[in-house]
GROMACS .gro file of C-alpha atoms in nm:
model
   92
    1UNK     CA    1  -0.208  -1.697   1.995
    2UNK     CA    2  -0.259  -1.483   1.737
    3UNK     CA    3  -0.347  -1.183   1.970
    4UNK     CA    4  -0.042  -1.202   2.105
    5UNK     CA    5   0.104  -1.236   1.726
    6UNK     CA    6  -0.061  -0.925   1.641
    7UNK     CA    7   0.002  -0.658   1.968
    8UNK     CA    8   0.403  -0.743   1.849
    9UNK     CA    9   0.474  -0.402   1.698
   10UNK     CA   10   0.789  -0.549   1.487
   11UNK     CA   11   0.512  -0.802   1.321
   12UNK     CA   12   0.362  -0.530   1.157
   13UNK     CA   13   0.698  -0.310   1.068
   14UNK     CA   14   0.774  -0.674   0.900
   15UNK     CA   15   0.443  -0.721   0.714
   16UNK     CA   16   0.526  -0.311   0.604
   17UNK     CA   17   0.866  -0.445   0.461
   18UNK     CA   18   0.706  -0.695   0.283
   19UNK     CA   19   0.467  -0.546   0.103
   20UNK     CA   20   0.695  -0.248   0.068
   21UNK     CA   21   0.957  -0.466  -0.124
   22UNK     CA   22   0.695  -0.659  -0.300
   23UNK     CA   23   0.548  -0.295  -0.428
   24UNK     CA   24   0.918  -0.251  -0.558
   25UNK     CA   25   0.883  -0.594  -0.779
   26UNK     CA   26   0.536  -0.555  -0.853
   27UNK     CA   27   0.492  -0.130  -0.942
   28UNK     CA   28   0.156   0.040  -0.984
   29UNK     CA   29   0.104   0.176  -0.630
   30UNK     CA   30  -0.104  -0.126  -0.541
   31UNK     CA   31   0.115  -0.273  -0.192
   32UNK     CA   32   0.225   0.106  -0.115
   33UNK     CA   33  -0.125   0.132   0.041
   34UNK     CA   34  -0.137  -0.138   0.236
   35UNK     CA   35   0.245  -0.120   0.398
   36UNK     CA   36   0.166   0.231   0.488
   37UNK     CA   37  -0.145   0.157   0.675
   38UNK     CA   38   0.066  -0.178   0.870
   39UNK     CA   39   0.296   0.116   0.959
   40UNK     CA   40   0.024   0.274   1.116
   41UNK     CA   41  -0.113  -0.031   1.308
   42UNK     CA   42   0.257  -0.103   1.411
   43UNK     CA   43   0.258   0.304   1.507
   44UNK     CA   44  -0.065   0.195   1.702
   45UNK     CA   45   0.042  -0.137   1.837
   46UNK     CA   46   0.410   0.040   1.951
   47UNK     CA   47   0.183   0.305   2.166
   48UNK     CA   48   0.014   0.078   2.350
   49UNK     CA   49  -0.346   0.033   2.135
   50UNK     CA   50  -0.423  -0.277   2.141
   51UNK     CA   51  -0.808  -0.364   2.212
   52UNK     CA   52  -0.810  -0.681   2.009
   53UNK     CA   53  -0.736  -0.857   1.684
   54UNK     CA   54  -1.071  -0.722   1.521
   55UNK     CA   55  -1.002  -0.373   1.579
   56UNK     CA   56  -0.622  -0.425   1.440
   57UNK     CA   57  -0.780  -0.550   1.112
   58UNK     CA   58  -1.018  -0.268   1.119
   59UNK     CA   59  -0.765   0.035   1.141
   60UNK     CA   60  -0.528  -0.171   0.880
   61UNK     CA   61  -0.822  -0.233   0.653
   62UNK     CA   62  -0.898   0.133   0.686
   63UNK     CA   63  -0.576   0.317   0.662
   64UNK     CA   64  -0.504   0.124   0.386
   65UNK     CA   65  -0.812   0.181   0.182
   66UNK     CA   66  -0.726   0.571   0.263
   67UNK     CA   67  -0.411   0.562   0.164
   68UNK     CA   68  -0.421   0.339  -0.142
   69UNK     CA   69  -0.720   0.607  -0.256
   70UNK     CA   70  -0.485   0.921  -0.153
   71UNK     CA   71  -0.177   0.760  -0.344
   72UNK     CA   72  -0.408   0.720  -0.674
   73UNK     CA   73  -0.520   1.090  -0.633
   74UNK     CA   74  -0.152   1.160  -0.597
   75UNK     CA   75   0.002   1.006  -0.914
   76UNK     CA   76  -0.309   1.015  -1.128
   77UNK     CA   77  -0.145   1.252  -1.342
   78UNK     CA   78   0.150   1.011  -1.400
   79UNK     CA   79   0.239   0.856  -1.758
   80UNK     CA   80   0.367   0.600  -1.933
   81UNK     CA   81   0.549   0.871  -2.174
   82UNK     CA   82   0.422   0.641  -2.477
   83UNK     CA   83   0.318   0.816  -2.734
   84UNK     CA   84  -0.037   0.743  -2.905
   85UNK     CA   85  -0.013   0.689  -3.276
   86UNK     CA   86  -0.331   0.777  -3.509
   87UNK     CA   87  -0.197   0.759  -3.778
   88UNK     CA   88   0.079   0.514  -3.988
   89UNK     CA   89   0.369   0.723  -4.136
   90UNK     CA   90   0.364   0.507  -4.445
   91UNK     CA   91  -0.036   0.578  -4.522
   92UNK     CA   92  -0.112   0.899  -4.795
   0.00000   0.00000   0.00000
């Protein structure tokens, strides 16, 4: 049952959407990782690779860890904008 849950392309594009619009609630580039790699299992699933469940979980589990490390190398530079105060205006 759930093999045949999981070799439905569309399952994955949904679990993408998900976690896509759950990123957008929850920000920090945490989800983005994981809906891009169900978009690549659903890429996978779509062209016909479909061995089993375990190997599903495997290139999910993987992509996402690579992308969720690639997207933190991407916006590391990325700030708040708030502005570190040393010292109180009101101190002489």
């Amino acid at each position: 049952m759930v093999d045949a849950l999981l070799s439905l392309w569309w399952i994955w594009v949904a679990v993408a959407l998900v976690l896509g619009i759950i990123e957008v609630l929850a920000p920090g580039f945490i989800f983005l990782g994981f809906a891009l790699g169900a978009l690549v299992t659903a890429a996978l699933v779509a062209f016909g690779y479909v061995p089993s469940a375990a190997v599903l979980f495997a290139v999910f589990g993987g992509v996402s860890l690579l992308a969720w490390v690639g997207l933190r190398f991407a916006f590391r530079g990325q700030t708040s904008g708030a502005r570190i105060v040393t010292r109180d205006i009101n101190d002489n």
